[in-house]
Coordinates of N, CA, C and O in Angstrom, one line a residue:
M1 N 113.0 -20.6 69.6 CA 113.3 -18.8 70.0 C 114.1 -18.5 71.0 O 114.3 -19.3 72.0
L2 N 115.1 -17.7 70.8 CA 116.2 -17.6 71.4 C 115.8 -16.4 72.8 O 114.8 -16.1 72.5
C3 N 116.6 -16.4 73.9 CA 116.4 -15.8 74.6 C 116.5 -14.3 74.5 O 117.4 -13.8 73.7
Q4 N 115.7 -13.6 75.0 CA 115.7 -12.1 74.5 C 116.7 -11.3 75.7 O 117.1 -10.0 74.9
N5 N 117.1 -11.7 76.4 CA 118.0 -11.3 77.2 C 119.6 -11.4 76.3 O 120.5 -10.3 76.5
C6 N 119.8 -12.6 76.8 CA 121.6 -13.0 75.9 C 121.2 -13.3 74.4 O 122.3 -13.0 73.7
N7 N 120.0 -13.6 73.8 CA 120.6 -13.8 72.2 C 121.2 -15.0 72.0 O 121.5 -15.1 70.9
K8 N 121.1 -15.8 72.7 CA 122.0 -17.2 72.4 C 121.4 -18.5 72.7 O 121.4 -19.3 72.1
N9 N 120.7 -18.8 73.9 CA 120.2 -20.1 74.6 C 119.1 -19.9 74.2 O 118.4 -18.9 73.4
E10 N 118.2 -21.0 73.9 CA 116.7 -21.0 73.7 C 115.8 -20.6 74.9 O 116.2 -21.2 75.8
A11 N 114.9 -19.9 74.5 CA 114.2 -19.6 76.0 C 113.6 -20.7 75.9 O 112.7 -21.5 75.2
N12 N 113.3 -20.8 77.7 CA 112.4 -22.1 77.9 C 111.6 -21.3 79.1 O 110.7 -22.1 79.3
M13 N 111.7 -20.0 79.3 CA 110.7 -19.4 80.4 C 109.7 -18.4 79.3 O 110.3 -17.4 78.9
H14 N 108.5 -18.7 79.2 CA 107.7 -17.4 78.6 C 106.8 -16.9 79.6 O 105.8 -17.3 80.2
M15 N 106.9 -15.7 79.9 CA 106.0 -14.9 80.8 C 105.4 -13.7 79.9 O 105.7 -13.0 79.6
K16 N 104.5 -13.4 80.8 CA 103.5 -12.3 79.8 C 102.7 -12.0 81.2 O 102.1 -12.2 82.2
R17 N 102.6 -10.6 81.2 CA 102.8 -9.6 82.2 C 101.5 -8.3 81.7 O 101.6 -8.1 80.9
I18 N 100.3 -8.3 82.3 CA 99.5 -7.1 81.9 C 99.7 -5.9 82.9 O 99.4 -6.2 83.8
I19 N 100.0 -4.7 82.3 CA 100.4 -3.7 83.4 C 99.6 -2.4 82.8 O 99.9 -2.2 81.5
N20 N 98.4 -1.9 83.1 CA 97.6 -0.9 82.8 C 96.7 -1.2 81.7 O 97.0 -0.6 80.7
G21 N 96.7 -2.6 81.1 CA 96.1 -3.4 80.1 C 96.7 -3.1 78.8 O 96.1 -3.6 78.3
H22 N 98.1 -3.1 79.2 CA 98.9 -3.6 77.8 C 100.1 -5.0 78.4 O 100.4 -4.9 79.4
A23 N 99.7 -5.7 77.5 CA 100.5 -6.9 77.9 C 102.0 -6.8 77.3 O 102.1 -6.4 75.9
A24 N 102.8 -7.3 78.0 CA 104.0 -7.2 77.4 C 104.5 -8.9 77.8 O 104.2 -9.3 78.6
E25 N 105.3 -9.4 76.8 CA 105.6 -10.8 76.9 C 107.4 -11.1 76.9 O 108.0 -9.8 76.2
V26 N 107.8 -11.9 77.8 CA 109.1 -12.0 78.1 C 109.4 -13.2 77.6 O 109.1 -14.1 78.2
H27 N 110.7 -13.7 76.8 CA 111.0 -15.1 76.5 C 112.4 -15.2 76.9 O 113.3 -14.3 76.3
L28 N 112.7 -15.8 78.0 CA 114.4 -15.7 78.5 C 114.5 -17.3 78.7 O 113.6 -18.7 79.0
C29 N 116.0 -17.6 78.8 CA 116.4 -19.1 79.1 C 116.7 -19.3 80.3 O 116.2 -18.5 81.3
S30 N 116.8 -20.4 81.1 CA 116.8 -20.4 82.5 C 118.0 -19.7 82.9 O 117.8 -19.3 84.4
D31 N 119.4 -19.3 82.8 CA 120.4 -18.9 83.3 C 119.8 -17.5 83.2 O 119.9 -16.9 84.5
C32 N 119.3 -16.6 81.9 CA 119.1 -15.1 82.5 C 117.9 -15.3 83.4 O 117.5 -14.1 84.5
A33 N 116.6 -16.3 83.5 CA 115.5 -16.2 84.1 C 116.3 -16.0 85.6 O 115.5 -15.1 86.4
R34 N 116.9 -16.7 85.9 CA 117.7 -17.2 87.4 C 118.6 -15.8 87.6 O 118.1 -15.2 88.7
S35 N 119.0 -15.2 87.0 CA 120.1 -14.3 87.2 C 119.0 -12.6 87.1 O 119.7 -11.8 87.8
L36 N 117.9 -13.0 86.6 CA 116.9 -11.7 86.8 C 115.8 -11.6 87.6 O 115.1 -11.3 88.1
G37 N 116.1 -12.6 88.4 CA 115.2 -12.9 89.6 C 113.8 -13.9 89.2 O 113.2 -14.0 90.2
Y38 N 113.8 -14.4 87.9 CA 112.7 -15.1 87.9 C 112.7 -16.9 88.2 O 112.3 -17.4 88.5
G39 N 113.7 -17.1 88.8 CA 114.3 -18.4 88.9 C 113.2 -18.9 90.1 O 112.9 -20.4 89.9
D40 N 113.0 -18.7 91.2 CA 112.6 -18.6 92.1 C 111.0 -18.9 92.0 O 110.3 -19.3 92.9
A41 N 110.5 -17.6 91.1 CA 109.1 -17.7 90.9 C 108.3 -18.8 90.6 O 107.4 -19.0 91.0
F42 N 109.2 -19.9 89.6 CA 108.3 -21.2 89.7 C 109.1 -22.3 89.8 O 109.0 -23.4 89.3
S43 N 109.6 -22.6 91.4 CA 110.2 -23.5 91.6 C 109.5 -25.0 91.8 O 108.1 -24.4 92.6
G44 N 110.1 -26.0 92.3 CA 109.3 -26.7 92.8 C 108.4 -27.4 91.5 O 108.6 -27.3 90.1
V45 N 107.2 -28.2 91.7 CA 106.9 -28.9 90.9 C 105.8 -27.6 89.8 O 105.7 -28.2 88.6
G46 N 105.7 -26.5 90.2 CA 104.9 -25.6 89.8 C 104.5 -24.6 90.6 O 104.1 -24.8 91.8
L47 N 103.9 -23.7 90.2 CA 103.1 -22.6 90.9 C 101.4 -23.1 91.1 O 100.9 -22.7 90.2
G48 N 101.1 -23.1 92.2 CA 100.3 -23.9 92.5 C 99.1 -22.3 92.4 O 99.2 -21.1 92.9
F49 N 97.7 -22.7 91.9 CA 96.6 -21.7 92.0 C 96.4 -20.9 93.0 O 96.0 -19.8 93.2
S50 N 96.3 -21.6 94.2 CA 95.9 -21.1 95.2 C 97.2 -20.3 96.4 O 96.9 -19.3 96.9
D51 N 98.3 -20.7 95.8 CA 99.7 -19.6 96.4 C 99.5 -18.8 95.6 O 99.7 -17.5 96.1
F52 N 99.2 -18.6 94.3 CA 99.1 -17.8 93.5 C 98.0 -16.5 93.9 O 98.3 -15.3 94.3
F53 N 96.8 -16.8 94.3 CA 95.6 -16.4 95.0 C 96.4 -15.8 96.6 O 95.9 -14.6 96.4
E54 N 96.5 -16.6 97.3 CA 97.1 -16.0 98.6 C 98.0 -15.2 98.5 O 98.1 -14.2 99.4
D55 N 99.0 -15.1 97.9 CA 100.3 -13.9 97.6 C 99.3 -12.6 97.5 O 99.7 -11.5 97.7
L56 N 98.2 -13.1 96.4 CA 97.7 -11.3 96.1 C 96.9 -10.9 96.8 O 96.4 -9.8 97.4
F57 N 95.8 -11.6 97.9 CA 95.4 -11.3 98.8 C 96.2 -11.3 100.0 O 96.8 -11.8 100.7
H58 N 96.0 -10.0 101.1 CA 96.6 -9.3 101.9 C 96.4 -10.8 103.0 O 95.2 -10.9 103.2
K59 N 97.1 -11.2 103.8 CA 96.9 -12.3 105.0 C 95.7 -11.4 106.2 O 94.8 -11.7 106.5
N60 N 96.0 -10.2 106.0 CA 95.2 -9.2 107.3 C 93.8 -9.3 106.5 O 92.7 -9.2 107.1
E61 N 93.4 -9.0 105.2 CA 92.1 -9.0 104.4 C 91.7 -10.4 104.8 O 90.1 -10.9 104.9
L62 N 92.3 -11.5 105.0 CA 91.8 -12.8 104.8 C 91.6 -13.2 106.2 O 90.4 -13.7 106.4
S63 N 92.0 -12.9 107.3 CA 91.9 -13.2 108.7 C 90.5 -12.3 109.2 O 89.8 -12.6 110.1
A64 N 90.1 -11.0 108.8 CA 89.2 -10.2 108.7 C 87.6 -10.8 108.1 O 86.5 -10.0 108.8
S65 N 87.5 -11.5 107.2 CA 86.4 -12.0 106.8 C 85.8 -12.9 107.4 O 86.4 -14.2 107.4
T66 N 84.4 -13.0 107.4 CA 83.6 -13.6 108.3 C 82.4 -14.1 107.6 O 81.7 -14.9 107.8
V67 N 82.2 -13.3 106.1 CA 81.1 -13.3 105.8 C 81.0 -14.7 104.7 O 82.0 -15.0 104.5
R68 N 79.9 -15.0 105.0 CA 79.8 -16.4 103.8 C 78.7 -16.1 102.8 O 77.9 -15.1 102.7
C69 N 79.0 -16.7 101.2 CA 78.4 -16.3 100.2 C 76.7 -17.0 100.4 O 76.9 -18.2 101.3
H70 N 75.8 -16.3 100.0 CA 74.6 -16.8 100.2 C 74.2 -18.0 99.1 O 73.2 -19.0 99.6
G71 N 74.7 -18.4 98.2 CA 74.8 -19.3 97.2 C 75.4 -20.8 97.6 O 74.7 -22.0 97.3
C72 N 76.4 -20.8 97.9 CA 77.3 -21.6 98.1 C 77.8 -22.0 99.4 O 78.6 -22.9 100.0
N73 N 77.7 -20.7 100.2 CA 78.2 -20.9 102.2 C 79.7 -20.9 102.0 O 80.1 -21.4 102.7
K74 N 80.2 -20.4 100.7 CA 81.9 -20.4 100.7 C 82.3 -18.8 101.6 O 81.4 -18.0 101.4
S75 N 83.4 -19.2 102.5 CA 83.5 -17.7 102.7 C 85.0 -17.2 101.7 O 85.4 -18.2 100.9
F76 N 85.5 -16.1 102.3 CA 86.1 -15.3 101.5 C 87.5 -15.9 101.8 O 88.5 -16.6 100.7
E77 N 87.9 -16.6 102.6 CA 89.3 -17.2 102.5 C 89.1 -18.7 102.0 O 90.4 -18.8 101.6
E78 N 88.1 -19.4 101.8 CA 87.9 -20.6 101.5 C 88.6 -20.1 99.7 O 88.9 -21.0 99.2
I79 N 87.7 -19.0 99.3 CA 88.0 -18.9 98.1 C 89.1 -17.9 97.8 O 90.2 -19.0 96.8
A80 N 90.1 -17.8 98.7 CA 91.6 -17.3 98.4 C 92.3 -18.5 98.6 O 93.6 -18.4 97.9
S81 N 92.0 -19.4 99.4 CA 93.1 -20.9 99.5 C 93.2 -21.3 98.6 O 94.1 -22.3 98.2
D82 N 91.8 -21.9 98.1 CA 91.6 -22.6 96.6 C 91.8 -22.2 95.4 O 91.8 -22.6 94.7
G83 N 91.7 -20.5 95.3 CA 91.7 -20.0 94.1 C 90.1 -20.1 93.1 O 90.2 -19.7 92.1
E84 N 89.4 -20.6 93.8 CA 87.9 -20.7 92.9 C 86.7 -20.3 93.6 O 86.5 -20.6 94.7
M85 N 85.9 -19.7 93.0 CA 84.7 -18.9 93.3 C 83.7 -20.2 93.6 O 83.8 -21.2 92.6
G86 N 82.8 -20.4 94.3 CA 82.1 -21.6 94.2 C 80.7 -21.3 93.4 O 80.3 -21.7 93.2
C87 N 80.4 -20.0 93.4 CA 79.3 -20.0 92.3 C 79.1 -18.2 92.2 O 79.8 -17.7 92.4
A88 N 78.6 -18.1 91.1 CA 78.1 -16.4 90.6 C 78.1 -15.6 91.5 O 78.5 -14.2 91.7
E89 N 77.2 -15.6 92.9 CA 77.1 -15.3 94.0 C 78.1 -14.4 94.9 O 78.2 -13.5 95.1
C90 N 78.9 -15.5 94.8 CA 80.3 -14.9 95.3 C 80.7 -13.6 94.6 O 81.5 -12.9 96.0
Y91 N 80.4 -13.7 93.4 CA 81.4 -12.2 93.0 C 80.8 -11.0 93.6 O 80.9 -10.1 94.0
V92 N 79.3 -11.3 93.9 CA 78.3 -10.2 94.7 C 78.3 -9.9 95.5 O 78.7 -8.8 96.1
T93 N 78.7 -10.9 96.4 CA 79.2 -11.4 98.0 C 80.6 -10.3 98.3 O 80.6 -9.4 99.1
F94 N 81.3 -10.8 97.8 CA 82.9 -10.6 98.0 C 83.3 -9.3 96.9 O 84.5 -9.6 96.9
F95 N 82.2 -8.7 96.4 CA 82.7 -7.6 95.3 C 84.0 -6.5 95.7 O 84.8 -6.1 95.0
D96 N 83.4 -6.0 97.2 CA 85.0 -4.9 97.4 C 85.9 -5.5 97.6 O 87.3 -5.1 97.5
K97 N 86.4 -6.8 97.8 CA 87.8 -7.4 98.0 C 87.9 -8.0 96.6 O 89.3 -8.2 96.7
I98 N 87.1 -8.6 95.6 CA 87.8 -9.2 94.6 C 87.7 -7.9 93.7 O 88.8 -8.2 92.7
Q99 N 87.6 -7.2 93.6 CA 87.4 -5.9 92.5 C 89.0 -5.6 92.5 O 89.5 -5.6 91.2
P100 N 89.7 -5.1 93.7 CA 90.6 -4.6 93.6 C 91.4 -5.9 93.2 O 92.6 -5.5 92.3
L101 N 91.6 -6.8 93.7 CA 92.3 -8.1 92.8 C 92.3 -8.1 91.5 O 93.3 -8.3 90.4
I102 N 91.1 -8.1 90.9 CA 90.7 -8.2 89.3 C 91.4 -7.1 88.7 O 92.2 -7.1 87.6
H103 N 91.3 -6.0 89.3 CA 92.0 -4.6 88.9 C 93.5 -4.7 88.9 O 94.3 -4.3 88.1
R104 N 94.1 -5.3 89.8 CA 95.5 -5.5 89.8 C 96.0 -6.6 89.0 O 97.2 -6.5 88.5
L105 N 95.4 -7.6 88.9 CA 95.8 -8.6 87.8 C 95.5 -8.2 86.1 O 96.6 -8.6 85.5
H106 N 94.5 -7.6 86.0 CA 94.6 -7.3 84.5 C 94.3 -5.7 84.2 O 94.2 -5.3 83.1
G107 N 94.8 -4.9 85.0 CA 94.8 -3.4 84.8 C 93.8 -2.9 85.0 O 93.4 -1.2 84.7
R108 N 92.7 -3.0 84.7 CA 91.4 -2.3 84.9 C 90.0 -3.7 85.3 O 90.1 -4.9 85.6
A109 N 89.3 -3.1 85.8 CA 87.9 -4.0 86.2 C 86.7 -4.2 85.3 O 85.8 -4.8 85.9
T110 N 87.0 -3.7 84.4 CA 86.0 -3.7 83.5 C 85.9 -4.5 82.1 O 87.4 -4.4 82.0
H111 N 85.5 -5.2 81.4 CA 85.5 -6.2 80.4 C 85.3 -5.2 79.2 O 84.6 -4.9 79.1
I112 N 86.3 -5.2 78.4 CA 86.3 -4.6 77.0 C 85.9 -5.4 76.0 O 85.4 -4.9 75.2
G113 N 87.0 -6.5 75.9 CA 86.3 -7.5 75.0 C 87.6 -7.0 73.5 O 88.1 -6.0 73.5
K114 N 87.2 -8.0 72.6 CA 88.0 -7.5 71.8 C 87.0 -7.5 70.4 O 86.1 -7.9 70.3
K115 N 87.4 -6.8 69.1 CA 86.7 -6.6 68.3 C 86.9 -7.5 67.2 O 88.0 -7.5 66.5
P116 N 86.1 -8.2 66.4 CA 86.6 -9.1 65.4 C 86.9 -8.1 64.3 O 86.5 -6.9 64.2
H117 N 87.5 -8.8 63.6 CA 87.9 -8.2 62.2 C 87.2 -7.9 60.9 O 87.6 -7.5 59.8
S118 N 86.1 -8.3 61.1 CA 85.1 -8.5 60.1 C 84.5 -6.6 59.7 O 84.8 -6.3 60.9
E119 N 84.0 -6.7 58.3 CA 83.7 -5.3 58.4 C 82.5 -5.1 58.8 O 82.3 -3.6 59.2
N120 N 81.4 -6.1 59.3 CA 80.3 -5.6 59.6 C 80.6 -5.2 61.4 O 79.3 -4.8 61.6
S121 N 81.9 -5.4 61.5 CA 81.8 -5.0 63.2 C 82.3 -3.5 63.8 O 82.6 -3.7 64.9
F122 N 82.2 -3.0 62.7 CA 82.7 -1.4 63.0 C 81.4 -0.7 63.2 O 80.6 -1.1 62.9
S123 N 81.4 0.2 64.0 CA 80.1 1.1 64.5 C 80.2 2.2 62.9 O 80.9 2.0 62.1
P124 N 78.8 2.7 63.1 CA 78.6 3.2 61.8 C 79.4 4.4 61.6 O 79.9 4.9 60.4
D125 N 80.0 5.0 62.9 CA 81.2 6.2 62.4 C 82.1 5.6 61.9 O 83.2 6.4 61.1
E126 N 82.6 4.3 62.5 CA 84.2 3.9 61.7 C 83.8 3.7 60.5 O 84.8 3.8 59.9
R127 N 82.8 3.1 60.5 CA 82.6 2.2 58.6 C 82.5 3.8 58.0 O 82.9 3.4 56.8
L128 N 81.6 4.7 57.9 CA 82.0 5.8 57.1 C 83.1 6.7 57.0 O 83.2 6.9 56.0
Q129 N 84.1 6.5 58.2 CA 85.5 7.0 57.7 C 86.4 6.1 57.4 O 87.2 7.0 56.1
Q130 N 86.2 5.0 57.2 CA 86.6 3.9 56.1 C 86.4 4.3 55.0 O 87.0 4.3 53.5
L131 N 84.8 4.4 54.6 CA 84.1 4.9 53.2 C 84.9 5.9 52.6 O 84.9 6.1 51.7
K132 N 85.3 7.2 53.2 CA 85.3 8.4 52.8 C 87.0 8.3 52.4 O 87.3 8.5 51.7
V133 N 87.9 7.4 53.3 CA 88.8 7.1 52.9 C 89.0 6.4 51.2 O 89.6 6.6 50.8
A134 N 88.3 5.2 51.5 CA 88.0 4.7 50.4 C 87.7 5.4 49.2 O 87.9 5.1 47.6
L135 N 86.7 6.2 49.1 CA 86.2 7.5 48.4 C 87.6 8.2 47.6 O 87.4 8.2 46.6
Q136 N 88.3 8.8 48.6 CA 89.1 9.6 48.3 C 90.0 8.8 47.3 O 90.8 9.4 46.3
S137 N 90.5 7.7 47.7 CA 91.6 6.9 47.1 C 90.7 6.4 45.7 O 91.6 6.5 44.7
A138 N 89.5 6.3 45.4 CA 89.3 5.5 44.2 C 88.8 7.0 43.7 O 89.2 7.0 42.2
V139 N 88.6 8.3 43.7 CA 88.8 9.5 43.2 C 90.3 9.6 42.5 O 90.5 10.3 41.5
D140 N 90.9 9.4 43.4 CA 92.7 9.8 43.3 C 93.1 9.0 42.1 O 94.1 9.0 41.2
N141 N 92.5 7.4 42.3 CA 92.5 6.7 41.1 C 92.0 6.7 39.8 O 92.3 5.7 39.1
Q142 N 90.9 7.6 39.7 CA 90.2 7.9 38.9 C 89.4 6.9 38.3 O 89.0 6.4 37.4
D143 N 89.3 5.7 39.4 CA 88.0 4.7 39.6 C 86.4 5.2 40.0 O 85.9 5.3 40.8
F144 N 85.7 5.7 38.8 CA 84.6 6.8 39.0 C 83.5 5.8 39.1 O 82.6 6.3 40.1
E145 N 83.5 4.5 38.8 CA 82.1 3.9 39.2 C 82.6 3.2 40.4 O 81.4 3.4 41.0
L146 N 83.7 3.2 41.1 CA 83.5 2.5 42.4 C 83.5 3.8 43.4 O 82.4 3.8 44.5
A147 N 83.8 4.9 43.0 CA 83.4 6.5 43.8 C 82.0 6.6 44.0 O 81.5 7.0 44.8
V148 N 81.4 6.3 43.0 CA 80.1 6.5 42.5 C 79.4 5.4 43.9 O 78.1 5.8 44.8
K149 N 79.9 4.0 44.0 CA 79.4 3.2 44.9 C 79.5 3.6 46.1 O 78.4 3.1 47.2
L150 N 81.0 4.2 46.6 CA 81.4 4.5 47.8 C 80.5 5.4 48.2 O 79.7 6.0 49.6
R151 N 79.8 6.7 47.1 CA 79.4 7.8 47.8 C 77.7 7.6 48.4 O 77.1 7.9 49.1
D152 N 77.3 6.6 47.3 CA 76.2 5.8 47.5 C 76.1 5.5 49.0 O 74.9 5.9 49.8
E153 N 76.8 4.7 49.4 CA 76.9 3.9 50.2 C 77.0 4.8 51.8 O 76.3 5.0 52.8
I154 N 77.9 5.7 51.5 CA 78.1 6.8 52.6 C 76.9 7.8 52.6 O 76.4 7.7 53.9
N155 N 76.1 8.0 51.8 CA 74.9 8.5 51.5 C 73.7 7.7 52.3 O 72.8 8.3 53.2
G156 N 73.7 6.3 52.0 CA 73.1 5.3 52.8 C 73.1 5.5 54.4 O 72.3 5.7 55.0
L157 N 74.2 5.4 54.7 CA 75.1 5.5 56.5 C 74.2 6.7 57.1 O 73.6 6.9 58.2
I158 N 74.9 7.9 56.3 CA 74.0 9.2 56.8 C 72.5 9.4 56.7 O 71.9 9.8 57.9
A159 N 71.8 8.7 55.8 CA 70.0 8.9 55.8 C 69.7 8.1 56.7 O 69.0 8.3 57.5
E160 N 70.5 7.0 57.0 CA 69.9 6.1 58.3 C 70.3 6.7 59.7 O 69.7 5.8 60.5
G161 N 70.6 7.4 59.8 CA 71.0 8.4 61.0 C 72.2 7.7 61.8 O 72.1 8.0 63.0
G162 N 73.1 6.8 61.1 CA 74.1 6.2 61.6 C 75.3 7.1 62.2 O 75.8 6.5 62.9
A163 N 75.3 7.5 61.6 CA 76.9 8.6 61.4 C 76.3 9.9 60.5 O 75.7 10.0 59.8
F164 N 77.4 11.2 61.2 CA 76.9 12.2 60.7 C 78.2 12.9 60.3 O 79.4 12.2 60.5

């Protein structure tokens, strides 16, 4: 893949940023990455996970916490330094400090997930809308046998109370 900045050299740096829930990928060669200020971001052997968390947590927040998790006895400072939660109880104990971090990293603090692409994964309202579009297409193409099947399926969805 070519560098998105110069379109000449092979891209060897691939960055993905999530801003307000939207992902954006950038593919740069090392020269363009350095000129755009990304050169020092990954200097040395690599970016340590603990360094990443220490940069995201403010130093003043780290020094103020003396609370320990009841499940694993880890402090917030220990979590920030090694970048790992000790147990599930850590999320509850340090919720007020972790939620802004999660929001900053992912653009939101709630998990939405992805929908599978199978036909059965749609809500009844979405499925009803699809069927109506398919019915109109069948009528336009004068495929009346298909139109009757689609009409019956639409009526079945409405009778189940799943869609109106």
